[in-house]
PDB file of C-alpha atoms in Angstrom:
ATOM      1  CA  UNK A   1     -37.916 -30.315  -4.592  1.00 50.00           C
ATOM      2  CA  UNK A   2     -35.881 -32.988  -2.871  1.00 47.00           C
ATOM      3  CA  UNK A   3     -32.196 -33.099  -2.128  1.00 47.00           C
ATOM      4  CA  UNK A   4     -29.992 -34.538  -4.856  1.00 47.00           C
ATOM      5  CA  UNK A   5     -28.981 -37.481  -2.674  1.00 46.00           C
ATOM      6  CA  UNK A   6     -32.483 -38.331  -1.527  1.00 44.00           C
ATOM      7  CA  UNK A   7     -32.025 -41.975  -2.389  1.00 45.00           C
ATOM      8  CA  UNK A   8     -29.245 -42.117   0.201  1.00 50.00           C
ATOM      9  CA  UNK A   9     -31.213 -40.411   2.961  1.00 46.00           C
ATOM     10  CA  UNK A  10     -31.236 -42.343   6.239  1.00 48.00           C
ATOM     11  CA  UNK A  11     -34.488 -44.158   6.893  1.00 47.00           C
ATOM     12  CA  UNK A  12     -34.625 -42.974  10.468  1.00 51.00           C
ATOM     13  CA  UNK A  13     -32.648 -40.713  12.753  1.00 57.00           C
ATOM     14  CA  UNK A  14     -33.002 -41.123  16.491  1.00 54.00           C
ATOM     15  CA  UNK A  15     -33.697 -37.850  18.299  1.00 59.00           C
ATOM     16  CA  UNK A  16     -35.012 -37.664  21.827  1.00 66.00           C
ATOM     17  CA  UNK A  17     -36.330 -34.129  21.322  1.00 81.00           C
ATOM     18  CA  UNK A  18     -37.730 -34.191  17.790  1.00 84.00           C
ATOM     19  CA  UNK A  19     -38.363 -37.792  16.996  1.00 79.00           C
ATOM     20  CA  UNK A  20     -37.362 -40.381  16.085  1.00 89.00           C
ATOM     21  CA  UNK A  21     -37.069 -38.497  12.798  1.00 91.00           C
ATOM     22  CA  UNK A  22     -37.108 -39.853   9.252  1.00 93.00           C
ATOM     23  CA  UNK A  23     -35.765 -37.360   6.726  1.00 95.00           C
ATOM     24  CA  UNK A  24     -37.931 -37.080   3.612  1.00 96.00           C
ATOM     25  CA  UNK A  25     -36.033 -34.431   1.672  1.00 95.00           C
ATOM     26  CA  UNK A  26     -35.715 -30.723   0.979  1.00 96.00           C
ATOM     27  CA  UNK A  27     -38.547 -28.438  -0.131  1.00 96.00           C
ATOM     28  CA  UNK A  28     -38.064 -25.229  -2.130  1.00 95.00           C
ATOM     29  CA  UNK A  29     -34.345 -25.362  -1.217  1.00 94.00           C
ATOM     30  CA  UNK A  30     -35.381 -23.730   2.068  1.00 95.00           C
ATOM     31  CA  UNK A  31     -37.070 -26.295   4.282  1.00 97.00           C
ATOM     32  CA  UNK A  32     -36.084 -29.782   5.423  1.00 97.00           C
ATOM     33  CA  UNK A  33     -39.054 -32.157   5.515  1.00 97.00           C
ATOM     34  CA  UNK A  34     -39.096 -34.965   8.071  1.00 96.00           C
ATOM     35  CA  UNK A  35     -41.526 -37.461   9.520  1.00 95.00           C
ATOM     36  CA  UNK A  36     -41.746 -37.941  13.281  1.00 92.00           C
ATOM     37  CA  UNK A  37     -44.345 -39.501  15.603  1.00 91.00           C
ATOM     38  CA  UNK A  38     -46.241 -36.190  15.779  1.00 91.00           C
ATOM     39  CA  UNK A  39     -46.622 -35.922  12.012  1.00 94.00           C
ATOM     40  CA  UNK A  40     -44.755 -33.760   9.494  1.00 96.00           C
ATOM     41  CA  UNK A  41     -41.734 -31.891  10.882  1.00 96.00           C
ATOM     42  CA  UNK A  42     -40.600 -28.912   8.779  1.00 97.00           C
ATOM     43  CA  UNK A  43     -37.226 -27.352   9.608  1.00 97.00           C
ATOM     44  CA  UNK A  44     -36.126 -23.929   8.342  1.00 97.00           C
ATOM     45  CA  UNK A  45     -32.528 -24.639   7.303  1.00 95.00           C
ATOM     46  CA  UNK A  46     -31.323 -21.047   7.761  1.00 92.00           C
ATOM     47  CA  UNK A  47     -32.922 -20.511  11.181  1.00 94.00           C
ATOM     48  CA  UNK A  48     -31.694 -23.933  12.345  1.00 94.00           C
ATOM     49  CA  UNK A  49     -28.066 -23.265  11.495  1.00 91.00           C
ATOM     50  CA  UNK A  50     -28.283 -19.774  12.980  1.00 89.00           C
ATOM     51  CA  UNK A  51     -29.159 -21.408  16.301  1.00 92.00           C
ATOM     52  CA  UNK A  52     -26.351 -23.972  15.993  1.00 92.00           C
ATOM     53  CA  UNK A  53     -23.694 -21.380  15.098  1.00 86.00           C
ATOM     54  CA  UNK A  54     -24.835 -18.922  17.752  1.00 86.00           C
ATOM     55  CA  UNK A  55     -24.813 -21.372  20.660  1.00 88.00           C
ATOM     56  CA  UNK A  56     -21.523 -22.923  19.602  1.00 85.00           C
ATOM     57  CA  UNK A  57     -19.782 -19.573  19.236  1.00 81.00           C
ATOM     58  CA  UNK A  58     -21.196 -18.154  22.492  1.00 81.00           C
ATOM     59  CA  UNK A  59     -19.986 -21.192  24.431  1.00 83.00           C
ATOM     60  CA  UNK A  60     -16.490 -21.001  22.942  1.00 80.00           C
ATOM     61  CA  UNK A  61     -16.376 -17.208  23.283  1.00 75.00           C
ATOM     62  CA  UNK A  62     -17.322 -17.239  26.967  1.00 76.00           C
ATOM     63  CA  UNK A  63     -14.722 -19.954  27.645  1.00 77.00           C
ATOM     64  CA  UNK A  64     -12.074 -18.087  25.628  1.00 71.00           C
ATOM     65  CA  UNK A  65     -11.712 -21.010  23.252  1.00 72.00           C
ATOM     66  CA  UNK A  66     -12.960 -19.729  19.888  1.00 75.00           C
ATOM     67  CA  UNK A  67     -12.108 -22.231  17.149  1.00 78.00           C
ATOM     68  CA  UNK A  68     -10.333 -20.926  14.062  1.00 84.00           C
ATOM     69  CA  UNK A  69     -10.697 -21.933  10.435  1.00 85.00           C
ATOM     70  CA  UNK A  70      -7.262 -21.768   8.825  1.00 89.00           C
ATOM     71  CA  UNK A  71      -7.581 -20.554   5.245  1.00 89.00           C
ATOM     72  CA  UNK A  72      -6.079 -22.820   2.582  1.00 89.00           C
ATOM     73  CA  UNK A  73      -4.343 -19.750   1.140  1.00 91.00           C
ATOM     74  CA  UNK A  74      -3.799 -16.596   3.200  1.00 91.00           C
ATOM     75  CA  UNK A  75      -5.819 -13.727   1.736  1.00 89.00           C
ATOM     76  CA  UNK A  76      -4.437 -10.241   1.100  1.00 91.00           C
ATOM     77  CA  UNK A  77      -6.908  -7.603   2.216  1.00 88.00           C
ATOM     78  CA  UNK A  78      -6.576  -4.122   0.708  1.00 91.00           C
ATOM     79  CA  UNK A  79      -8.721  -1.470   2.370  1.00 89.00           C
ATOM     80  CA  UNK A  80      -9.384   2.232   2.203  1.00 89.00           C
ATOM     81  CA  UNK A  81      -7.638   4.480   4.724  1.00 91.00           C
ATOM     82  CA  UNK A  82     -10.565   4.723   7.167  1.00 87.00           C
ATOM     83  CA  UNK A  83     -11.387   0.981   7.066  1.00 87.00           C
ATOM     84  CA  UNK A  84      -7.709   0.077   7.477  1.00 89.00           C
ATOM     85  CA  UNK A  85      -7.583   2.338  10.522  1.00 88.00           C
ATOM     86  CA  UNK A  86     -10.549   0.497  12.068  1.00 85.00           C
ATOM     87  CA  UNK A  87      -8.848  -2.892  11.559  1.00 86.00           C
ATOM     88  CA  UNK A  88      -5.504  -1.611  12.902  1.00 88.00           C
ATOM     89  CA  UNK A  89      -7.117  -0.318  16.100  1.00 83.00           C
ATOM     90  CA  UNK A  90      -8.886  -3.642  16.681  1.00 81.00           C
ATOM     91  CA  UNK A  91      -6.338  -6.149  15.393  1.00 84.00           C
ATOM     92  CA  UNK A  92      -5.329  -7.597  18.787  1.00 80.00           C
ATOM     93  CA  UNK A  93      -8.928  -8.132  19.867  1.00 73.00           C
ATOM     94  CA  UNK A  94      -9.813  -9.593  16.464  1.00 79.00           C
ATOM     95  CA  UNK A  95      -7.068 -12.177  16.886  1.00 80.00           C
ATOM     96  CA  UNK A  96      -8.514 -13.126  20.292  1.00 74.00           C
ATOM     97  CA  UNK A  97     -11.929 -13.545  18.638  1.00 75.00           C
ATOM     98  CA  UNK A  98     -10.570 -16.165  16.239  1.00 79.00           C
ATOM     99  CA  UNK A  99      -9.152 -14.121  13.385  1.00 84.00           C
ATOM    100  CA  UNK A 100      -5.476 -14.284  12.444  1.00 90.00           C
ATOM    101  CA  UNK A 101      -4.799 -10.940  10.791  1.00 90.00           C
ATOM    102  CA  UNK A 102      -1.461  -9.214  10.416  1.00 92.00           C
ATOM    103  CA  UNK A 103      -0.331  -5.955   8.853  1.00 92.00           C
ATOM    104  CA  UNK A 104       0.916  -6.563   5.313  1.00 93.00           C
ATOM    105  CA  UNK A 105       1.658  -3.049   4.085  1.00 87.00           C
ATOM    106  CA  UNK A 106       0.078   0.382   3.988  1.00 88.00           C
ATOM    107  CA  UNK A 107      -3.688  -0.172   4.350  1.00 91.00           C
ATOM    108  CA  UNK A 108      -3.184  -3.886   3.608  1.00 93.00           C
ATOM    109  CA  UNK A 109      -3.505  -6.945   5.825  1.00 92.00           C
ATOM    110  CA  UNK A 110      -2.916 -10.674   5.539  1.00 93.00           C
ATOM    111  CA  UNK A 111      -5.777 -12.868   6.761  1.00 91.00           C
ATOM    112  CA  UNK A 112      -4.649 -16.381   7.716  1.00 92.00           C
ATOM    113  CA  UNK A 113      -7.689 -17.636   9.642  1.00 89.00           C
ATOM    114  CA  UNK A 114     -11.236 -16.670  10.593  1.00 86.00           C
ATOM    115  CA  UNK A 115     -13.571 -17.813  13.403  1.00 82.00           C
ATOM    116  CA  UNK A 116     -15.399 -21.041  12.574  1.00 77.00           C
ATOM    117  CA  UNK A 117     -18.722 -19.203  12.888  1.00 74.00           C
ATOM    118  CA  UNK A 118     -18.056 -17.785   9.419  1.00 73.00           C
ATOM    119  CA  UNK A 119     -18.583 -20.541   6.867  1.00 64.00           C
ATOM    120  CA  UNK A 120     -16.138 -19.020   4.392  1.00 69.00           C
ATOM    121  CA  UNK A 121     -13.890 -16.039   3.851  1.00 72.00           C
ATOM    122  CA  UNK A 122     -15.004 -13.190   1.627  1.00 72.00           C
ATOM    123  CA  UNK A 123     -14.237  -9.509   1.181  1.00 72.00           C
ATOM    124  CA  UNK A 124     -17.883  -8.840   2.107  1.00 73.00           C
ATOM    125  CA  UNK A 125     -17.315 -10.578   5.450  1.00 73.00           C
ATOM    126  CA  UNK A 126     -14.546  -8.123   6.304  1.00 73.00           C
ATOM    127  CA  UNK A 127     -16.502  -5.139   4.977  1.00 73.00           C
ATOM    128  CA  UNK A 128     -19.456  -6.072   7.188  1.00 73.00           C
ATOM    129  CA  UNK A 129     -17.107  -6.622  10.110  1.00 74.00           C
ATOM    130  CA  UNK A 130     -15.550  -3.188   9.668  1.00 75.00           C
ATOM    131  CA  UNK A 131     -19.044  -1.700   9.827  1.00 74.00           C
ATOM    132  CA  UNK A 132     -19.647  -3.481  13.126  1.00 71.00           C
ATOM    133  CA  UNK A 133     -16.253  -2.498  14.558  1.00 71.00           C
ATOM    134  CA  UNK A 134     -16.720   1.156  13.666  1.00 71.00           C
ATOM    135  CA  UNK A 135     -19.565   1.245  16.213  1.00 70.00           C
ATOM    136  CA  UNK A 136     -17.510  -0.321  19.019  1.00 65.00           C
ATOM    137  CA  UNK A 137     -14.834   1.218  21.200  1.00 66.00           C
ATOM    138  CA  UNK A 138     -11.696  -0.946  20.643  1.00 60.00           C
ATOM    139  CA  UNK A 139     -11.367  -1.363  24.427  1.00 62.00           C
ATOM    140  CA  UNK A 140     -14.860  -2.888  24.546  1.00 61.00           C
ATOM    141  CA  UNK A 141     -14.578  -5.344  21.643  1.00 55.00           C
ATOM    142  CA  UNK A 142     -14.041  -8.388  23.843  1.00 54.00           C
ATOM    143  CA  UNK A 143     -17.224  -7.412  25.709  1.00 58.00           C
ATOM    144  CA  UNK A 144     -19.019  -7.714  22.364  1.00 61.00           C
ATOM    145  CA  UNK A 145     -22.791  -7.651  22.694  1.00 54.00           C
ATOM    146  CA  UNK A 146     -24.819 -10.774  21.988  1.00 61.00           C
ATOM    147  CA  UNK A 147     -26.822  -9.061  19.250  1.00 68.00           C
ATOM    148  CA  UNK A 148     -23.633  -8.622  17.232  1.00 66.00           C
ATOM    149  CA  UNK A 149     -22.792 -12.307  17.607  1.00 65.00           C
ATOM    150  CA  UNK A 150     -26.356 -13.036  16.483  1.00 71.00           C
ATOM    151  CA  UNK A 151     -25.728 -10.969  13.355  1.00 71.00           C
ATOM    152  CA  UNK A 152     -22.478 -12.868  12.725  1.00 70.00           C
ATOM    153  CA  UNK A 153     -24.371 -16.159  13.001  1.00 68.00           C
ATOM    154  CA  UNK A 154     -27.095 -14.901  10.672  1.00 73.00           C
ATOM    155  CA  UNK A 155     -24.619 -13.892   7.965  1.00 71.00           C
ATOM    156  CA  UNK A 156     -22.863 -17.251   8.080  1.00 72.00           C
ATOM    157  CA  UNK A 157     -25.823 -19.619   8.285  1.00 74.00           C
ATOM    158  CA  UNK A 158     -27.076 -21.727   5.379  1.00 78.00           C
ATOM    159  CA  UNK A 159     -29.197 -19.511   3.173  1.00 80.00           C
ATOM    160  CA  UNK A 160     -32.531 -20.278   1.574  1.00 79.00           C
ATOM    161  CA  UNK A 161     -32.001 -21.509  -1.979  1.00 86.00           C
ATOM    162  CA  UNK A 162     -29.012 -23.712  -1.146  1.00 88.00           C
ATOM    163  CA  UNK A 163     -29.306 -27.386  -2.018  1.00 93.00           C
ATOM    164  CA  UNK A 164     -28.175 -29.626   0.826  1.00 93.00           C
ATOM    165  CA  UNK A 165     -26.800 -33.143   0.628  1.00 93.00           C
ATOM    166  CA  UNK A 166     -28.253 -35.890   2.784  1.00 92.00           C
ATOM    167  CA  UNK A 167     -25.083 -35.838   4.902  1.00 93.00           C
ATOM    168  CA  UNK A 168     -25.415 -32.085   5.508  1.00 93.00           C
ATOM    169  CA  UNK A 169     -29.094 -32.456   6.438  1.00 94.00           C
ATOM    170  CA  UNK A 170     -28.373 -35.234   8.951  1.00 92.00           C
ATOM    171  CA  UNK A 171     -25.495 -33.261  10.438  1.00 93.00           C
ATOM    172  CA  UNK A 172     -27.624 -30.135  10.854  1.00 94.00           C
ATOM    173  CA  UNK A 173     -30.432 -32.043  12.582  1.00 94.00           C
ATOM    174  CA  UNK A 174     -27.937 -33.710  14.955  1.00 93.00           C
ATOM    175  CA  UNK A 175     -26.331 -30.384  15.879  1.00 93.00           C
ATOM    176  CA  UNK A 176     -29.689 -28.676  16.330  1.00 95.00           C
ATOM    177  CA  UNK A 177     -30.896 -31.471  18.608  1.00 94.00           C
ATOM    178  CA  UNK A 178     -27.926 -30.804  20.911  1.00 93.00           C
ATOM    179  CA  UNK A 179     -28.688 -27.088  21.293  1.00 95.00           C
ATOM    180  CA  UNK A 180     -30.008 -25.739  24.579  1.00 94.00           C
ATOM    181  CA  UNK A 181     -32.845 -24.016  22.745  1.00 94.00           C
ATOM    182  CA  UNK A 182     -33.293 -25.783  19.385  1.00 95.00           C
ATOM    183  CA  UNK A 183     -36.800 -24.535  18.712  1.00 96.00           C
ATOM    184  CA  UNK A 184     -36.052 -20.876  17.895  1.00 96.00           C
ATOM    185  CA  UNK A 185     -33.262 -19.026  16.113  1.00 92.00           C
ATOM    186  CA  UNK A 186     -31.376 -16.307  18.051  1.00 88.00           C
ATOM    187  CA  UNK A 187     -33.849 -13.718  16.690  1.00 87.00           C
ATOM    188  CA  UNK A 188     -36.768 -15.653  18.184  1.00 92.00           C
ATOM    189  CA  UNK A 189     -38.157 -17.094  14.933  1.00 95.00           C
ATOM    190  CA  UNK A 190     -39.123 -20.795  14.997  1.00 97.00           C
ATOM    191  CA  UNK A 191     -36.542 -23.182  13.595  1.00 97.00           C
ATOM    192  CA  UNK A 192     -39.241 -25.793  12.967  1.00 96.00           C
ATOM    193  CA  UNK A 193     -42.946 -26.473  12.958  1.00 96.00           C
ATOM    194  CA  UNK A 194     -44.792 -29.746  13.395  1.00 96.00           C
ATOM    195  CA  UNK A 195     -47.992 -30.416  11.454  1.00 96.00           C
ATOM    196  CA  UNK A 196     -49.881 -33.169  13.203  1.00 95.00           C
ATOM    197  CA  UNK A 197     -51.379 -36.148  11.449  1.00 93.00           C
ATOM    198  CA  UNK A 198     -54.753 -34.905  12.718  1.00 93.00           C
ATOM    199  CA  UNK A 199     -54.254 -31.525  10.991  1.00 94.00           C
ATOM    200  CA  UNK A 200     -53.269 -33.189   7.725  1.00 92.00           C
ATOM    201  CA  UNK A 201     -56.203 -35.583   7.770  1.00 92.00           C
ATOM    202  CA  UNK A 202     -58.551 -32.704   8.516  1.00 91.00           C
ATOM    203  CA  UNK A 203     -57.176 -30.763   5.533  1.00 90.00           C
ATOM    204  CA  UNK A 204     -57.808 -33.779   3.305  1.00 92.00           C
ATOM    205  CA  UNK A 205     -61.296 -34.121   4.811  1.00 89.00           C
ATOM    206  CA  UNK A 206     -60.564 -37.553   6.206  1.00 87.00           C
ATOM    207  CA  UNK A 207     -61.795 -36.112   9.501  1.00 81.00           C
ATOM    208  CA  UNK A 208     -64.910 -33.979   9.832  1.00 73.00           C
ATOM    209  CA  UNK A 209     -65.130 -31.275  12.480  1.00 63.00           C
TER     210      UNK A 209
END
């Protein structure tokens, strides 16, 4: 299956590390298909954005410059007693990490912004976050381990089954190309594979042996 704006896909995208790359389309709403001088380049859209989000957040986090996404409408967050206690104990550190959360009443909070690493706000996002925070001493939150940031990136990245526009595909490839390690996701899985012209021609028995 190809992306819904395939007719508008750029003919060629210059990339010193992958290409030049010509985007063909999207397959199974999971993989981005491209042509490059080596043959057929297949990019895993989820793994690719994991890498982009992870590197971007780690750079900003280490330089104390995490970018915030301001919510169009502040969201009221009502929690159970134990979860509210976890948020209250960590609220200052959460604000330094890119959240803008303030107490809004008994066991309630007002969320005005979230770190850019999260693509959108949801109650599930906060529930997952509470689970992470419950394992961390509040005094150690700003020394957050890389594996937790990896999990944040994984939750936020483009999922399999999501149809991407041609603009989104081009943007993702550009951002991935700029990563220090664009060829694997933070978990170590490949973000892309290249099937050579030789391999394809052998499969179609154009080449013997």
